[in-house]
PDB file of C-alpha atoms and ligand atoms in Angstrom:
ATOM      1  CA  UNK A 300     -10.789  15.400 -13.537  1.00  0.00           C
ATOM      2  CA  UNK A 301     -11.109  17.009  -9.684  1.00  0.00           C
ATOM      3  CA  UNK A 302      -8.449  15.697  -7.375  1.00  0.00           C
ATOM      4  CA  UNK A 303     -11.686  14.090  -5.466  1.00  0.00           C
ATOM      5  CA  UNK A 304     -12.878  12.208  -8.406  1.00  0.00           C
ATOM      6  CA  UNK A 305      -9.621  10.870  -8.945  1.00  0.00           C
ATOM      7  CA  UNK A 306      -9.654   9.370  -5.340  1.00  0.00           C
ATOM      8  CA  UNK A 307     -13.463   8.561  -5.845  1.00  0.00           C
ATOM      9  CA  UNK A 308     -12.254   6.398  -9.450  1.00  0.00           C
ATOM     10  CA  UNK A 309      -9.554   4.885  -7.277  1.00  0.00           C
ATOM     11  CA  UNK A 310     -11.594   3.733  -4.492  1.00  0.00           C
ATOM     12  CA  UNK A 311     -14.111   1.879  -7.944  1.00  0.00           C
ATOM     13  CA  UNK A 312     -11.155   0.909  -9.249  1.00  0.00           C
ATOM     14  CA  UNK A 313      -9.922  -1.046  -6.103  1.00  0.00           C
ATOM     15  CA  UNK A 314     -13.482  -2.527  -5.404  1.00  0.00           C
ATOM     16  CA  UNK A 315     -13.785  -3.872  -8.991  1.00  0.00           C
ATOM     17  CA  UNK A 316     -10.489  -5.026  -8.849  1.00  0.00           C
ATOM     18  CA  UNK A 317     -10.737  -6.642  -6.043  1.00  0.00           C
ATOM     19  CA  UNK A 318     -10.745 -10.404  -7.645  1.00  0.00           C
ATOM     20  CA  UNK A 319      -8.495 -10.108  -9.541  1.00  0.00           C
ATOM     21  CA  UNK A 320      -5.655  -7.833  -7.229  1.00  0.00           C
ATOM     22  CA  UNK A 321      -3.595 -10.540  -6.342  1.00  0.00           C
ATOM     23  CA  UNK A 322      -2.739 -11.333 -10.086  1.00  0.00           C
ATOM     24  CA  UNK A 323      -0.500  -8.205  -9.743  1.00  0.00           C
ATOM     25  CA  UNK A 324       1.507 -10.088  -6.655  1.00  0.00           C
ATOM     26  CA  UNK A 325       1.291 -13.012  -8.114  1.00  0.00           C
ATOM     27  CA  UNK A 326       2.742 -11.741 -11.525  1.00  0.00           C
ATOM     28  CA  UNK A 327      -0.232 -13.716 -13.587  1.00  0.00           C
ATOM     29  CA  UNK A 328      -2.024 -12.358 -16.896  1.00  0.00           C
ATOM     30  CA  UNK A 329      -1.096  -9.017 -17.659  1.00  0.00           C
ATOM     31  CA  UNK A 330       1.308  -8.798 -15.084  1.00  0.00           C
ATOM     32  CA  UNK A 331       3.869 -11.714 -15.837  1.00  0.00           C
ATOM     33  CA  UNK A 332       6.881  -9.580 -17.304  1.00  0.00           C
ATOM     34  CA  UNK A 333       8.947 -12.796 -18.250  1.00  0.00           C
ATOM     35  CA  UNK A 334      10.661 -15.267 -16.861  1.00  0.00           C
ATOM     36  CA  UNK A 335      13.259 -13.218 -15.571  1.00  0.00           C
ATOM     37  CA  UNK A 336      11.792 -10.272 -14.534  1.00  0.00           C
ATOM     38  CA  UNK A 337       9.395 -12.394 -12.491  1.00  0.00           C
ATOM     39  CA  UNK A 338      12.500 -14.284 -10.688  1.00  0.00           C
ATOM     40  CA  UNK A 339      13.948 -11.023  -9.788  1.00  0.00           C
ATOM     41  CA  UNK A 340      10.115  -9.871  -8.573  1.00  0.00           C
ATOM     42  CA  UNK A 341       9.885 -13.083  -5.628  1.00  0.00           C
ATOM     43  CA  UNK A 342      13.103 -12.325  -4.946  1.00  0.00           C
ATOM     44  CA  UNK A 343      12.102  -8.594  -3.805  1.00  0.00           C
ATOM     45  CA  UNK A 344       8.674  -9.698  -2.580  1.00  0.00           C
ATOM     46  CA  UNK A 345      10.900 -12.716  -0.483  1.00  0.00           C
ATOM     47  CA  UNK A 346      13.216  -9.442   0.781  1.00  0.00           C
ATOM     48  CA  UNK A 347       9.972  -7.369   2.100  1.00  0.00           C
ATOM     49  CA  UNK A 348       8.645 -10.389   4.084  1.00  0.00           C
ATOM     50  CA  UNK A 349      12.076 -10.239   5.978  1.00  0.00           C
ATOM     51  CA  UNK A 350      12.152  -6.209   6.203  1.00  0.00           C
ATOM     52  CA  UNK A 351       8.401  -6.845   7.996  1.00  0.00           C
ATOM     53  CA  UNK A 352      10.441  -9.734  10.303  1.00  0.00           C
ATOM     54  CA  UNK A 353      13.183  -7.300  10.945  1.00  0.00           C
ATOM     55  CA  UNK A 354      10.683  -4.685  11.955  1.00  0.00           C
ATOM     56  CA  UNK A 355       8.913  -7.213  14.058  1.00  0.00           C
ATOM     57  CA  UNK A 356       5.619  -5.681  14.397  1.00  0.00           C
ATOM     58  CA  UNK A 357       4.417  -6.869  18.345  1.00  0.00           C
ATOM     59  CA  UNK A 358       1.426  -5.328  20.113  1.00  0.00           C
ATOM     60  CA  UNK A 359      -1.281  -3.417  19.031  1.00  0.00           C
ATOM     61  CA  UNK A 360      -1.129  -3.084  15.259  1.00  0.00           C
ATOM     62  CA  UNK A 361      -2.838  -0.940  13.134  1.00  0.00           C
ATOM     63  CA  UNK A 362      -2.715  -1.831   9.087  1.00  0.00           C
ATOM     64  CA  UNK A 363      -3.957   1.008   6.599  1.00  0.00           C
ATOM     65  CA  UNK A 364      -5.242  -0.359   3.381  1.00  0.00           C
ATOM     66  CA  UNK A 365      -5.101  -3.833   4.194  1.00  0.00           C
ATOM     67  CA  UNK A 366      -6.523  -5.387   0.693  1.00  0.00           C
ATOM     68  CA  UNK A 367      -6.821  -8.535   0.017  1.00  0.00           C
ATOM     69  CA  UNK A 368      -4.733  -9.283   2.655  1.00  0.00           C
ATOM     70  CA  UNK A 369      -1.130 -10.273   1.450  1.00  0.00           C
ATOM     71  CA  UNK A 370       0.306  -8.200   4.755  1.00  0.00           C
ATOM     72  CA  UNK A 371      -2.802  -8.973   6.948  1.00  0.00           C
ATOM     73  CA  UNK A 372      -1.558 -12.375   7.321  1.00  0.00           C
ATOM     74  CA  UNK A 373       1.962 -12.094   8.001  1.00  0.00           C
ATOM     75  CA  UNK A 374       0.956  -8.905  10.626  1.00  0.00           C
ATOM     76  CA  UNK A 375      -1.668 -11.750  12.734  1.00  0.00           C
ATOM     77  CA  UNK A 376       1.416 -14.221  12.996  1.00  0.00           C
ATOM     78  CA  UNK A 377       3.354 -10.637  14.858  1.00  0.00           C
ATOM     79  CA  UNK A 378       0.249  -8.462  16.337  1.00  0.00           C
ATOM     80  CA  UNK A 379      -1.073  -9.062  19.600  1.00  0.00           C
ATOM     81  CA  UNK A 380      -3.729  -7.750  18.592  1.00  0.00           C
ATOM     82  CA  UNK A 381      -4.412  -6.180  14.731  1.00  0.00           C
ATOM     83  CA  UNK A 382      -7.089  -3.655  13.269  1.00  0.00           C
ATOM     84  CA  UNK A 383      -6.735  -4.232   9.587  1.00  0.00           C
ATOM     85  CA  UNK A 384      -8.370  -0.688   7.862  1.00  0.00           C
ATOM     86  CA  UNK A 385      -9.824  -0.133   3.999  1.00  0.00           C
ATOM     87  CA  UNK A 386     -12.792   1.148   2.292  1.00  0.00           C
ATOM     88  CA  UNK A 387     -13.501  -1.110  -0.468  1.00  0.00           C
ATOM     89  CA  UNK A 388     -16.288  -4.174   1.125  1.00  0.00           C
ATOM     90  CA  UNK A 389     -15.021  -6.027  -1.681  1.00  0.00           C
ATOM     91  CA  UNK A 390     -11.126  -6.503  -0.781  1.00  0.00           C
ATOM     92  CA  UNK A 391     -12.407  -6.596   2.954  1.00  0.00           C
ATOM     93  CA  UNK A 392     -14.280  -9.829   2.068  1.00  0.00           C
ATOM     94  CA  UNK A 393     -11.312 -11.557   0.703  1.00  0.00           C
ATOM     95  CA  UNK A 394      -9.052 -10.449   3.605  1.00  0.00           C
ATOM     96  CA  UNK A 395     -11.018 -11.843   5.646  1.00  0.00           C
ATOM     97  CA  UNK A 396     -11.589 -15.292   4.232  1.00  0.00           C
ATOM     98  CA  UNK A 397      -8.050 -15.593   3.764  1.00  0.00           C
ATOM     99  CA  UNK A 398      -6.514 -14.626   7.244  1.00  0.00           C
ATOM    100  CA  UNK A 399      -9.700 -16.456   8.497  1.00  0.00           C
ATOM    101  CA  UNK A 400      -9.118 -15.201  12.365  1.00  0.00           C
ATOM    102  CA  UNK A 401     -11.947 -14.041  14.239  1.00  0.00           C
ATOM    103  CA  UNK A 402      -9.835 -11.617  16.216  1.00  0.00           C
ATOM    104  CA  UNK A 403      -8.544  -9.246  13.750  1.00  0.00           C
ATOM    105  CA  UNK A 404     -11.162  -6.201  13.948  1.00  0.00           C
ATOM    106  CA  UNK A 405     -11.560  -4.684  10.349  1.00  0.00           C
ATOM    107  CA  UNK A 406     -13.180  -1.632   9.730  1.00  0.00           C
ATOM    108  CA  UNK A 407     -14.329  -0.199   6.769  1.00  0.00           C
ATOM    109  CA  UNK A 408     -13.554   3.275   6.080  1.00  0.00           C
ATOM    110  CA  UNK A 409     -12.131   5.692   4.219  1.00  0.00           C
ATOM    111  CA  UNK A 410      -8.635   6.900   4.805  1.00  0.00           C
ATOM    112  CA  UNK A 411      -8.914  10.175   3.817  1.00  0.00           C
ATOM    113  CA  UNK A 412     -11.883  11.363   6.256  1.00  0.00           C
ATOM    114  CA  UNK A 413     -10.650   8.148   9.014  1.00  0.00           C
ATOM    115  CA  UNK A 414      -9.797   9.162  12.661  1.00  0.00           C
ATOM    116  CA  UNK A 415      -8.416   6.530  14.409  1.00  0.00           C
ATOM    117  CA  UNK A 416     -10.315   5.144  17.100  1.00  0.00           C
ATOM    118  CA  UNK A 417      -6.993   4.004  19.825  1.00  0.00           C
ATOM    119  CA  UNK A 418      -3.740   4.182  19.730  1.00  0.00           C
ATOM    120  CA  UNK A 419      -0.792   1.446  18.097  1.00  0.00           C
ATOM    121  CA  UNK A 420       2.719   0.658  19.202  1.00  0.00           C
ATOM    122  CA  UNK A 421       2.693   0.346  15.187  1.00  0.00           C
ATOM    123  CA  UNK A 422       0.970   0.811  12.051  1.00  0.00           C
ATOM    124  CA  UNK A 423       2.000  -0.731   8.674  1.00  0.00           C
ATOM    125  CA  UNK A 424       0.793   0.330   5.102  1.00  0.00           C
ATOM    126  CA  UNK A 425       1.570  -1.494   1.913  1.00  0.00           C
ATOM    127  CA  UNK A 426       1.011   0.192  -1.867  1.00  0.00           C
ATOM    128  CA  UNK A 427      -0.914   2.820  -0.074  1.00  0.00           C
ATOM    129  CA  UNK A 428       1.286   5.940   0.113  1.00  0.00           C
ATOM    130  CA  UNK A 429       1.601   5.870  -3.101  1.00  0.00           C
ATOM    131  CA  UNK A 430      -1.806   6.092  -3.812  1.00  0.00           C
ATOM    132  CA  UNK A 431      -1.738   9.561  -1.336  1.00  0.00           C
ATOM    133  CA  UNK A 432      -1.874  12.854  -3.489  1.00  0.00           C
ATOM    134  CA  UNK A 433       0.559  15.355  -2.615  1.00  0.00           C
ATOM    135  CA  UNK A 434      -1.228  18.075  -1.336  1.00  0.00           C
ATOM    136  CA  UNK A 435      -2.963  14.991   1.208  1.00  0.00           C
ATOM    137  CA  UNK A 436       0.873  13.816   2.157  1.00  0.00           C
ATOM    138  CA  UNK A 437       0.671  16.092   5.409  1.00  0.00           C
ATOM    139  CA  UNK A 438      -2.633  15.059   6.862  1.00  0.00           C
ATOM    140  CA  UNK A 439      -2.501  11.340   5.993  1.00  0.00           C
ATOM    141  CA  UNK A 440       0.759  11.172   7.943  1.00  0.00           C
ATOM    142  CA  UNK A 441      -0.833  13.384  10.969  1.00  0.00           C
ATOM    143  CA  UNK A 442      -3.493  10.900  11.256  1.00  0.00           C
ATOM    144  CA  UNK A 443      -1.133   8.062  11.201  1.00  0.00           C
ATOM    145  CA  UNK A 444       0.890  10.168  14.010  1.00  0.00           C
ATOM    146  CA  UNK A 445      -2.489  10.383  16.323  1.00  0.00           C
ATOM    147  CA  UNK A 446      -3.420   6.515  16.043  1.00  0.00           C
ATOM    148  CA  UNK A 447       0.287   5.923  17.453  1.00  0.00           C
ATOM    149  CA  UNK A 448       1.150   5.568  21.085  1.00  0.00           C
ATOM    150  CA  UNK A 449       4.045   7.400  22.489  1.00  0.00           C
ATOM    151  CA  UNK A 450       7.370   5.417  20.521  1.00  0.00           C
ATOM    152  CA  UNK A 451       4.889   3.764  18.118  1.00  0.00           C
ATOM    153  CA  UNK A 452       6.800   2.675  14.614  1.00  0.00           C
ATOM    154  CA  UNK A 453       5.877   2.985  11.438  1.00  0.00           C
ATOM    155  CA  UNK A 454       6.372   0.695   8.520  1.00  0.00           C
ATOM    156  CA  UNK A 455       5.935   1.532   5.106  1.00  0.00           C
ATOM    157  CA  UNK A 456       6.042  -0.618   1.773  1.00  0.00           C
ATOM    158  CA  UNK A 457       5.974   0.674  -1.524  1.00  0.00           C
ATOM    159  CA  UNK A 458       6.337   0.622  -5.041  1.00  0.00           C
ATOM    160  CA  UNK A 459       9.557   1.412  -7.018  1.00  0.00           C
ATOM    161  CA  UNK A 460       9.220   3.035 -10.343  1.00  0.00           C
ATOM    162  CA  UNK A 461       9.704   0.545 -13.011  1.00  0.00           C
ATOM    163  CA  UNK A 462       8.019  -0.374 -15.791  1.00  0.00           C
ATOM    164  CA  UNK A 463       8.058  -3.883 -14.722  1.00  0.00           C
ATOM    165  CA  UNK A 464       6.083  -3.879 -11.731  1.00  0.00           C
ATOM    166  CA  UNK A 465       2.578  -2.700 -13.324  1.00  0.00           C
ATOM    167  CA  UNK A 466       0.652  -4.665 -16.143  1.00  0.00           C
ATOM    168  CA  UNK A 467       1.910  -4.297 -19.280  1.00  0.00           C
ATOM    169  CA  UNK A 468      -0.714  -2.146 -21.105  1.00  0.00           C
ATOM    170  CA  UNK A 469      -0.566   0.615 -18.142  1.00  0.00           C
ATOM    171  CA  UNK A 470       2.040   3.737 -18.691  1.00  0.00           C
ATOM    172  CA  UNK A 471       3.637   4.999 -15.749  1.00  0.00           C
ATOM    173  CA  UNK A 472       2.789   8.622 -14.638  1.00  0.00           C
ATOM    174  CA  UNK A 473       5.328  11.036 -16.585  1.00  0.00           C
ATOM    175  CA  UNK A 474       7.876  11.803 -13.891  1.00  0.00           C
ATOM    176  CA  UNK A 475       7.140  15.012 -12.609  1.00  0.00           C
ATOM    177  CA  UNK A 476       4.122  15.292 -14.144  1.00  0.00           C
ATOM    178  CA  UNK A 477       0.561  15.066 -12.432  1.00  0.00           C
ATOM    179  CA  UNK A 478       0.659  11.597 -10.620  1.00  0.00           C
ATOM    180  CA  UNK A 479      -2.319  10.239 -11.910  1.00  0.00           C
ATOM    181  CA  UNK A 480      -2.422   7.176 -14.637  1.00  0.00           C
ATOM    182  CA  UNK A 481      -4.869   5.133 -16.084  1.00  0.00           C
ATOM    183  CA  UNK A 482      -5.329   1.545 -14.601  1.00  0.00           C
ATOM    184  CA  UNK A 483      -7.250  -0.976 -16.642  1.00  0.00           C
ATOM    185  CA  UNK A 484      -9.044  -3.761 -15.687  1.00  0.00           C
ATOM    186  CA  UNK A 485      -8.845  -7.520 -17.030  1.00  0.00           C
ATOM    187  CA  UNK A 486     -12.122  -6.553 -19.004  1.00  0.00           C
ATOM    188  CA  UNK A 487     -10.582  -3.558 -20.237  1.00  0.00           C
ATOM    189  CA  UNK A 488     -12.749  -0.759 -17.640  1.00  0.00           C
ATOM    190  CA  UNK A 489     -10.422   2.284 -17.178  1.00  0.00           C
ATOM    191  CA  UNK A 490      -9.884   3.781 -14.014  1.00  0.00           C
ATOM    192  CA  UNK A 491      -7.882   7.018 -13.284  1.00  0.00           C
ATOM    193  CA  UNK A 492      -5.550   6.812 -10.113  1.00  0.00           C
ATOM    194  CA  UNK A 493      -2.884   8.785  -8.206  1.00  0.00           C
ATOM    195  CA  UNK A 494       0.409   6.843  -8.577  1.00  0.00           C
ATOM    196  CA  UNK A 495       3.724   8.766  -6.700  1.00  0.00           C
ATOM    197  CA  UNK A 496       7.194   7.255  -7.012  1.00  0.00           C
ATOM    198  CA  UNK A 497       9.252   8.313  -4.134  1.00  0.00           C
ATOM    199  CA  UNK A 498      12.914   7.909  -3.992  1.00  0.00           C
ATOM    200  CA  UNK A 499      14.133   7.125  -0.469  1.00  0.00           C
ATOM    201  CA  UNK A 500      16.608  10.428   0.148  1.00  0.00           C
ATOM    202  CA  UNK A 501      13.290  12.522  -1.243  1.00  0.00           C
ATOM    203  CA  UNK A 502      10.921  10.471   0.680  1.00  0.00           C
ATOM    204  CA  UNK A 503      13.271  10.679   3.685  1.00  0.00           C
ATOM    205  CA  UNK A 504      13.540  14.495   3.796  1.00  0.00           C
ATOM    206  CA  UNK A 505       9.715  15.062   3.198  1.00  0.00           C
ATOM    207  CA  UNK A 506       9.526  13.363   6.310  1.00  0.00           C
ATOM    208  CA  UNK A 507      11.764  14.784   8.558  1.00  0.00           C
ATOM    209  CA  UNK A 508       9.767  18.294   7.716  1.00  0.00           C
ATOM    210  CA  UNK A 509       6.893  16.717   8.797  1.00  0.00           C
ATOM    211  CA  UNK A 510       8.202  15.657  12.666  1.00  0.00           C
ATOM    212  CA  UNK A 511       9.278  11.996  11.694  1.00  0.00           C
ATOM    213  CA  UNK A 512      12.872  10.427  12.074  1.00  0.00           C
ATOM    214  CA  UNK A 513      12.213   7.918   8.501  1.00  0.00           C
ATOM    215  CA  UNK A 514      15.081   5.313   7.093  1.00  0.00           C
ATOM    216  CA  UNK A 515      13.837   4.946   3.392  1.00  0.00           C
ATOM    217  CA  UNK A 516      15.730   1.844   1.717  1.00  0.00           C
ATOM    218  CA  UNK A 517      14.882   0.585  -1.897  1.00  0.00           C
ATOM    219  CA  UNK A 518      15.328  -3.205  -3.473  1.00  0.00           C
ATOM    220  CA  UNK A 519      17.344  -3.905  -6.018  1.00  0.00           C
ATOM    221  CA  UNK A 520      14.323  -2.847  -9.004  1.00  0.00           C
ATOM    222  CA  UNK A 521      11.053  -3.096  -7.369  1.00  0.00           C
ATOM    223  CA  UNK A 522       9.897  -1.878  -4.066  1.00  0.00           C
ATOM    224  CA  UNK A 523      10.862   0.665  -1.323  1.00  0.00           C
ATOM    225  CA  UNK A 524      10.421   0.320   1.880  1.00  0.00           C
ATOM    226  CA  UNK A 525      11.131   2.707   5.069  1.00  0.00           C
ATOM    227  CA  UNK A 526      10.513   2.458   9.220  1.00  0.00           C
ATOM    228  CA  UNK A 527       9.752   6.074  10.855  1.00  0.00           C
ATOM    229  CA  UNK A 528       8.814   7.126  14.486  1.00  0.00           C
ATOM    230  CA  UNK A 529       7.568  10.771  15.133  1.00  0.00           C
TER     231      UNK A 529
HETATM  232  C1  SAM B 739      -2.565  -1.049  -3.852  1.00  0.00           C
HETATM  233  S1  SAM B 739      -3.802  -1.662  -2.794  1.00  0.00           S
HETATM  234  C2  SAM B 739      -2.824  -2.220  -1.413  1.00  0.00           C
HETATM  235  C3  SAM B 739      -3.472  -3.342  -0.663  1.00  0.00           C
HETATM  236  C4  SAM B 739      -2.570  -4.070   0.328  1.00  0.00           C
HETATM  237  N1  SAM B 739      -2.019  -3.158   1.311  1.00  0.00           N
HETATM  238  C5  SAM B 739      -1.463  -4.789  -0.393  1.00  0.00           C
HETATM  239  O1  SAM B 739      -0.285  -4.487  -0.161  1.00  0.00           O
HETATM  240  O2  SAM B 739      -1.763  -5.685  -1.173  1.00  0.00           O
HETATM  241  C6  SAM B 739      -4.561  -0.195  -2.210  1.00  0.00           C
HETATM  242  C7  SAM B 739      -5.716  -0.444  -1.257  1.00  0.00           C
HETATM  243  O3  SAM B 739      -6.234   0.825  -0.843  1.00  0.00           O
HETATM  244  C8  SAM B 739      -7.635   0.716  -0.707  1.00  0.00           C
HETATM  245  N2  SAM B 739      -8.196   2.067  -0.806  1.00  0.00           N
HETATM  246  C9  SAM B 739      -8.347   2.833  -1.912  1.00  0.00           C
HETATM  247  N3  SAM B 739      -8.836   4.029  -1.579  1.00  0.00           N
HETATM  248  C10 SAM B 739      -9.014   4.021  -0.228  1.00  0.00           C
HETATM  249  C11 SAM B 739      -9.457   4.969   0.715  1.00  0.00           C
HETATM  250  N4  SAM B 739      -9.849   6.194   0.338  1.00  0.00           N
HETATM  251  N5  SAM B 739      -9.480   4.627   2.014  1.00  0.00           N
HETATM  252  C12 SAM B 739      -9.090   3.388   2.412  1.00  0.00           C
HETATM  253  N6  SAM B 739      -8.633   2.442   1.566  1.00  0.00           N
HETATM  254  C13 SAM B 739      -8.594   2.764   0.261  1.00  0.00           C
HETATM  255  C14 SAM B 739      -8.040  -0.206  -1.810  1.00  0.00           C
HETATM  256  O4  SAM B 739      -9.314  -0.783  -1.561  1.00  0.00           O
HETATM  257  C15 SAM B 739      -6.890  -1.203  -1.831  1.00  0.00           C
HETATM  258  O5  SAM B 739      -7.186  -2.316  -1.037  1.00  0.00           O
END
């Protein structure tokens, strides 16, 4: 399949997921790995709400990929103001009735073809860059650079790899391989996607060729996480 039907699939996948994406947070169904592997999960997820405190996102803030909203409404309690950006109506809908604020401007559009409209003393993304094929790594991150003000931050949140963290009938990527995997529905619909694991001292270094000054941290098993300025 074309690199461009791979991001069309994931854009249907994330639209006809949308009902059901928080099951993945929320380790229910297919994604409940056990007792303990879900303890250690909160535990991470608890971590990432206080690497978003630390980073203390004030001012105009920009949020790529927003979903369903599980970021959108920690940013409102931060942002002075907040433009919350995805392409799938669907996820929109839900953000929307759950951060239920009238003054968070969401657009709908697509990331990959999006040129941002003002300028943000930060923009946050979470599970998005690794849904960013490689050869697109460059230009995403040059867009992000033009929708920042001069000193605008960035903070990124993102998924480990583990076999833990996804449902348990999906297989990871191989490592080095492609970057694309299947994702399957509750109903069983299959959906190809670009998943990239990035370890922080990679991630870190892929950044710094591009113009950014990045600190990539990981949790223990789950998530990474990283804050970068250009
Ligand atoms: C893994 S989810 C992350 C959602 C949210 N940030 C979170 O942490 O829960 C990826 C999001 O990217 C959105 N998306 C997929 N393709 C997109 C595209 N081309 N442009 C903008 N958003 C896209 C999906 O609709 C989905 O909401």
């Amino acid at each position: 399949m074309s690199q461009d039907n791979v991001l069309t699939e994931q854009l249907d996948y994330y639209r006809a997921r949308a009902l059901e994406y928080d099951k993945w947070w929320n380790r229910e169904g297919r994604f409940d790995r056990g007792p303990d592997a879900n303890t250690r999960w909160f535990a991470e997820t608890s971590e990432l709400e206080r690497v978003l405190q630390r980073f203390d996102p004030r001012g105009d803030v920009l949020e790529l990929a927003c979903g369903t909203g599980l970021w959108t409404r920690h940013l409102i309690g931060y942002a002075d103001t907040l433009t919350a950006v995805d392409a799938a109506p669907e996820v929109l809908a839900i953000n929307r009735a759950r951060v239920g604020d009238a003054s968070v401007r969401y657009v709908e559009a697509d990331l990959f073809h999006w040129p941002p409209d003002q300028r943000y003393d930060a923009c946050v993304f979470a599970f998005w860059l690794s849904h960013v094929p490689h050869d697109r790594f460059a230009a995403f991150w040059e867009m992000v650079a033009s929708a920042l003000k001069p000193g605008g931050r960035v903070l990124f949140i993102d998924s480990a790899r583990t076999e833990n963290s996804t449902a348990a009938d999906h297989v990871l990527p191989v490592d080095g391989g492609d970057d694309t995997m299947t994702r399957r529905l509750d109903d069983g619909r299959e959906f190809q996607i670009v998943k990239r694991f990035y370890d922080p001292a990679s991630l870190t270094r892929a950044l710094g060729e591009l113009g950014w000054s990045a600190s990539v941290g990981a949790t223990p098993e789950f998530f990474i996480y990283g804050t970068a300025t250009r």
